[in-house]
Amino acid sequence: MDKFQKMPKIAKVKNKAPAEQKISDPTELKDYQQRKRKFFEDNLRKNRMVVSNWIKYAQWEESQKEIQRARSIWERAIDNDHMNITIWLKYAEMEMKNRQVNHARNLWNRAVTILPRVNQFWYKYLYMEEMLENIEGARHVFERWMEWQPEEQAWLTYIKFELRYKEVEKARGVFERFVMVHPEVKNWIKFANFEENNGFTANARAVYERAVEFFGQEYMSEKLFLAFARFEENRKEHARARAIYKYALDNLPQSSCKDIYRAYTIHEKKFGDRVDIENAIISKRKLQYEQELSENPTNYDIWFDYIRLLENNEDEKIIRETYERAIANIPPTQEKSFWRRYIYLWINYALYEEMKAQDEERTREIYRTCLQVIPHKKFTFSKIWILYAQFEIRCKNLKTARKFLGMAIGMCPRDKIFRQYIELEIQLRDFDRCRIIYQKFLENSPENCTTWIKFAELETLLGDLARVRAIFELALQQPRLDMPELLWKAYIDFEITHGEDEMVKTLYERLLEKTVHFKVWISYAKFLIKIGNDPGNVRKIFDRANASLRSAGDNDSRVLLLEAWRDFEKEHGNAESQAQIMEKMPRCVKVRQKVVTEAGHERWQEVFNYIFPEDDNYRPNSKLLSAAKNWKKNKEVDST
């Protein structure tokens, strides 16, 4: 092993490029060329389908100034794979690079004859002819290409070619053939723009008119009419533009007239009568809404839009008829989710009659009819009851409002209705009626702590403290409460506010019989500190809390409690008490525990745990303890 370790490491030799071979003799050059040709021919015999072998071979012959040999290799490559575009392009590039124009032209002729759908050949061929300033030859190539009816870009390239040489008539002839080969709206618009840009306004208008006739009623397009109308606007022929817009609106389907409507409105705002266009648009929108509602009469969003349109433009009679038609479409199922939008139709109807029509009797009739339509045994809408009561109050019919709120409580006791009724009576300063409603409210939902607290707050404002305590005591006796912690806190805060310290202590002791949460203990201790109680009593509370949490096994809460105790001792204790609490503080250790994942696999993870000195599981280092015991035992043996 030592020998191998002492052996020097062998350095890796990088592959160097072969040294350049200098040829100074014709015989040596001929020998070199023969070897290279043999090498290339061998590669071709191995695999004739690898295009790169042909390209490298031909380019090498070209580099040796053997153009005829290179041309022969390219021809062999074409015979091998005449569909390969790269071979044709490289071959033609060689001919053009060596200024063999006729050879290049013949090659391009062969290429576009064999592969007429390869646009790249045509573009290269045309570029060469145009660079040679053979304009007639380029035009002849374009005509040959157009016979194949290529894609749109090829036609547009031909048109640009003619425009570069100021041949507008020839370009127009190409456009005429183009729109017949590719009869699309955008191409007709390009044709018209071509005529307009070259100053032939009458021709441009004739192109648009021909396009409208060409597409007819069946294939009529919104884009064509928009372009035609804008053309007339630019020519300041506003009457023509208006006629085009109207023709489009009358003949196009409603679903495809959005841009026409928008453009027509803008045109009329600029150059025409705004009232007429608004009336036209409103009538079209009304027709559209009617069509949609005939397909789906329970689409209440469409009803809202339709009614909003009518409210701004129609008389009361038509608006009422539309509202009646809308509310007649009752949801097909008695599920509340389907009724939510429907109910707002009634609400809007009632608000319209009250605010705009100012018809109180009709408003009252709408509310009462709506309450009859709603299936209250399955579900109800508190908003309707409340809105009707508020309407009667605005009409100064307080007795009717109370009557219907009472009916609502009897038929469908909802928290929202109770609270609204109570708020009404508080504003009217009828507190005896408020107490009655609160009693009904609590009989209906005795577990609602918020209602108990609000009831107690009302009695507190009225100054009846005995009644407040009776309410809190009655609330605490309920077998089930949704948020009991809020109820206890409100009761304790009430007694603290009124200076009943002994009562507060009693409440804390009663609460600790039901829960041992560390926040309750800390709150109890802070209360004793606040009223100036002896620190010894506060320590007893902390000690009781520590023992309670220790028996419950809640280590996290116990740590928070001890931290609060430590803060108390820093502020109110002495050195001895501070040392005692520090002895109780736990030690945080990292332990590994087995965890079972959802997939049923077991894995170990590290968690932090607390070890308390006063607990049974607190043990010092076992090795150190055993060593100390052995040392003490040996010492006793030596002394004997």
PDB file of C-alpha atoms in Angstrom, residues 454-572:
ATOM      1  CA  LYS A 454     -76.538  42.517  25.842  1.00  0.00           C
ATOM      2  CA  PHE A 455     -79.509  42.012  28.174  1.00  0.00           C
ATOM      3  CA  ALA A 456     -77.253  42.584  31.174  1.00  0.00           C
ATOM      4  CA  GLU A 457     -75.775  45.709  29.567  1.00  0.00           C
ATOM      5  CA  LEU A 458     -79.276  47.099  29.079  1.00  0.00           C
ATOM      6  CA  GLU A 459     -80.139  46.551  32.733  1.00  0.00           C
ATOM      7  CA  THR A 460     -76.795  48.083  33.727  1.00  0.00           C
ATOM      8  CA  LEU A 461     -77.682  51.232  31.799  1.00  0.00           C
ATOM      9  CA  LEU A 462     -81.050  51.276  33.567  1.00  0.00           C
ATOM     10  CA  GLY A 463     -79.243  50.966  36.922  1.00  0.00           C
ATOM     11  CA  ASP A 464     -80.973  47.773  38.093  1.00  0.00           C
ATOM     12  CA  LEU A 465     -77.882  45.930  39.433  1.00  0.00           C
ATOM     13  CA  ALA A 466     -79.877  43.197  41.171  1.00  0.00           C
ATOM     14  CA  ARG A 467     -81.534  42.338  37.875  1.00  0.00           C
ATOM     15  CA  VAL A 468     -78.131  42.318  36.163  1.00  0.00           C
ATOM     16  CA  ARG A 469     -76.769  39.784  38.663  1.00  0.00           C
ATOM     17  CA  ALA A 470     -79.905  37.702  38.317  1.00  0.00           C
ATOM     18  CA  ILE A 471     -79.472  37.652  34.521  1.00  0.00           C
ATOM     19  CA  PHE A 472     -75.827  36.569  34.802  1.00  0.00           C
ATOM     20  CA  GLU A 473     -76.655  33.876  37.344  1.00  0.00           C
ATOM     21  CA  LEU A 474     -79.477  32.564  35.207  1.00  0.00           C
ATOM     22  CA  ALA A 475     -77.175  32.520  32.179  1.00  0.00           C
ATOM     23  CA  LEU A 476     -74.499  30.546  34.058  1.00  0.00           C
ATOM     24  CA  GLN A 477     -77.080  27.931  34.986  1.00  0.00           C
ATOM     25  CA  GLN A 478     -77.773  27.079  31.341  1.00  0.00           C
ATOM     26  CA  PRO A 479     -76.633  23.545  30.458  1.00  0.00           C
ATOM     27  CA  ARG A 480     -75.154  24.606  27.105  1.00  0.00           C
ATOM     28  CA  LEU A 481     -73.544  27.901  26.108  1.00  0.00           C
ATOM     29  CA  ASP A 482     -71.823  28.819  22.856  1.00  0.00           C
ATOM     30  CA  MET A 483     -69.138  31.111  24.369  1.00  0.00           C
ATOM     31  CA  PRO A 484     -69.133  30.727  28.177  1.00  0.00           C
ATOM     32  CA  GLU A 485     -65.758  32.447  28.549  1.00  0.00           C
ATOM     33  CA  LEU A 486     -67.273  35.731  27.315  1.00  0.00           C
ATOM     34  CA  LEU A 487     -70.152  35.402  29.753  1.00  0.00           C
ATOM     35  CA  TRP A 488     -67.847  34.835  32.752  1.00  0.00           C
ATOM     36  CA  LYS A 489     -65.618  37.729  31.703  1.00  0.00           C
ATOM     37  CA  ALA A 490     -68.609  40.073  31.349  1.00  0.00           C
ATOM     38  CA  TYR A 491     -69.893  39.052  34.791  1.00  0.00           C
ATOM     39  CA  ILE A 492     -66.479  39.538  36.413  1.00  0.00           C
ATOM     40  CA  ASP A 493     -65.926  42.882  34.664  1.00  0.00           C
ATOM     41  CA  PHE A 494     -69.354  44.018  35.839  1.00  0.00           C
ATOM     42  CA  GLU A 495     -68.499  43.244  39.473  1.00  0.00           C
ATOM     43  CA  ILE A 496     -65.043  44.838  39.152  1.00  0.00           C
ATOM     44  CA  THR A 497     -66.618  47.994  37.741  1.00  0.00           C
ATOM     45  CA  HIS A 498     -68.930  48.249  40.729  1.00  0.00           C
ATOM     46  CA  GLY A 499     -66.184  47.514  43.291  1.00  0.00           C
ATOM     47  CA  GLU A 500     -67.521  44.169  44.554  1.00  0.00           C
ATOM     48  CA  ASP A 501     -64.103  42.605  45.251  1.00  0.00           C
ATOM     49  CA  GLU A 502     -65.415  39.743  47.386  1.00  0.00           C
ATOM     50  CA  MET A 503     -67.972  38.911  44.747  1.00  0.00           C
ATOM     51  CA  VAL A 504     -65.201  38.883  42.130  1.00  0.00           C
ATOM     52  CA  LYS A 505     -63.174  36.440  44.239  1.00  0.00           C
ATOM     53  CA  THR A 506     -66.210  34.236  44.575  1.00  0.00           C
ATOM     54  CA  LEU A 507     -66.764  34.304  40.820  1.00  0.00           C
ATOM     55  CA  TYR A 508     -63.148  33.385  40.172  1.00  0.00           C
ATOM     56  CA  GLU A 509     -63.389  30.469  42.586  1.00  0.00           C
ATOM     57  CA  ARG A 510     -66.596  29.289  40.914  1.00  0.00           C
ATOM     58  CA  LEU A 511     -64.997  29.593  37.500  1.00  0.00           C
ATOM     59  CA  LEU A 512     -61.954  27.595  38.607  1.00  0.00           C
ATOM     60  CA  GLU A 513     -64.271  24.785  39.598  1.00  0.00           C
ATOM     61  CA  LYS A 514     -65.310  24.533  35.924  1.00  0.00           C
ATOM     62  CA  THR A 515     -61.981  25.164  34.209  1.00  0.00           C
ATOM     63  CA  VAL A 516     -58.281  25.193  35.133  1.00  0.00           C
ATOM     64  CA  HIS A 517     -57.101  27.260  32.195  1.00  0.00           C
ATOM     65  CA  PHE A 518     -53.891  29.111  33.010  1.00  0.00           C
ATOM     66  CA  LYS A 519     -55.347  32.438  31.790  1.00  0.00           C
ATOM     67  CA  VAL A 520     -58.020  32.258  34.471  1.00  0.00           C
ATOM     68  CA  TRP A 521     -55.383  31.701  37.174  1.00  0.00           C
ATOM     69  CA  ILE A 522     -53.247  34.562  35.873  1.00  0.00           C
ATOM     70  CA  SER A 523     -56.275  36.864  35.643  1.00  0.00           C
ATOM     71  CA  TYR A 524     -57.223  35.940  39.206  1.00  0.00           C
ATOM     72  CA  ALA A 525     -53.705  36.716  40.411  1.00  0.00           C
ATOM     73  CA  LYS A 526     -53.587  40.040  38.572  1.00  0.00           C
ATOM     74  CA  PHE A 527     -56.915  41.001  40.091  1.00  0.00           C
ATOM     75  CA  LEU A 528     -55.563  40.336  43.595  1.00  0.00           C
ATOM     76  CA  ILE A 529     -52.478  42.394  42.806  1.00  0.00           C
ATOM     77  CA  LYS A 530     -54.629  45.224  41.462  1.00  0.00           C
ATOM     78  CA  ILE A 531     -56.757  45.481  44.605  1.00  0.00           C
ATOM     79  CA  GLY A 532     -53.602  45.518  46.762  1.00  0.00           C
ATOM     80  CA  ASN A 533     -53.915  42.056  48.238  1.00  0.00           C
ATOM     81  CA  ASP A 534     -51.097  40.504  50.273  1.00  0.00           C
ATOM     82  CA  PRO A 535     -48.335  38.984  48.022  1.00  0.00           C
ATOM     83  CA  GLY A 536     -48.598  35.824  50.097  1.00  0.00           C
ATOM     84  CA  ASN A 537     -52.182  35.318  48.939  1.00  0.00           C
ATOM     85  CA  VAL A 538     -51.149  35.874  45.358  1.00  0.00           C
ATOM     86  CA  ARG A 539     -48.399  33.239  45.774  1.00  0.00           C
ATOM     87  CA  LYS A 540     -50.982  30.833  47.081  1.00  0.00           C
ATOM     88  CA  ILE A 541     -53.035  31.357  43.923  1.00  0.00           C
ATOM     89  CA  PHE A 542     -49.962  30.730  41.777  1.00  0.00           C
ATOM     90  CA  ASP A 543     -49.085  27.669  43.837  1.00  0.00           C
ATOM     91  CA  ARG A 544     -52.628  26.286  43.485  1.00  0.00           C
ATOM     92  CA  ALA A 545     -52.520  26.954  39.755  1.00  0.00           C
ATOM     93  CA  ASN A 546     -49.168  25.186  39.439  1.00  0.00           C
ATOM     94  CA  ALA A 547     -50.457  22.155  41.300  1.00  0.00           C
ATOM     95  CA  SER A 548     -53.656  22.086  39.227  1.00  0.00           C
ATOM     96  CA  LEU A 549     -51.833  22.282  35.906  1.00  0.00           C
ATOM     97  CA  ARG A 550     -49.299  19.742  37.144  1.00  0.00           C
ATOM     98  CA  SER A 551     -52.046  17.230  37.872  1.00  0.00           C
ATOM     99  CA  ALA A 552     -53.634  17.985  34.493  1.00  0.00           C
ATOM    100  CA  GLY A 553     -50.309  17.344  32.733  1.00  0.00           C
ATOM    101  CA  ASP A 554     -50.498  20.574  30.707  1.00  0.00           C
ATOM    102  CA  ASN A 555     -46.790  21.439  30.529  1.00  0.00           C
ATOM    103  CA  ASP A 556     -47.094  24.286  28.006  1.00  0.00           C
ATOM    104  CA  SER A 557     -49.671  26.138  30.092  1.00  0.00           C
ATOM    105  CA  ARG A 558     -47.623  25.418  33.201  1.00  0.00           C
ATOM    106  CA  VAL A 559     -44.564  27.101  31.662  1.00  0.00           C
ATOM    107  CA  LEU A 560     -46.589  30.230  30.864  1.00  0.00           C
ATOM    108  CA  LEU A 561     -47.952  30.265  34.396  1.00  0.00           C
ATOM    109  CA  LEU A 562     -44.496  29.991  35.924  1.00  0.00           C
ATOM    110  CA  GLU A 563     -43.257  32.811  33.710  1.00  0.00           C
ATOM    111  CA  ALA A 564     -46.109  35.024  34.963  1.00  0.00           C
ATOM    112  CA  TRP A 565     -45.238  33.976  38.538  1.00  0.00           C
ATOM    113  CA  ARG A 566     -41.594  34.844  37.913  1.00  0.00           C
ATOM    114  CA  ASP A 567     -42.583  38.313  36.642  1.00  0.00           C
ATOM    115  CA  PHE A 568     -44.705  38.801  39.744  1.00  0.00           C
ATOM    116  CA  GLU A 569     -41.800  37.892  42.036  1.00  0.00           C
ATOM    117  CA  LYS A 570     -39.446  40.260  40.222  1.00  0.00           C
ATOM    118  CA  GLU A 571     -41.839  43.116  40.949  1.00  0.00           C
ATOM    119  CA  HIS A 572     -43.287  42.206  44.356  1.00  0.00           C
TER     120      HIS A 572
END
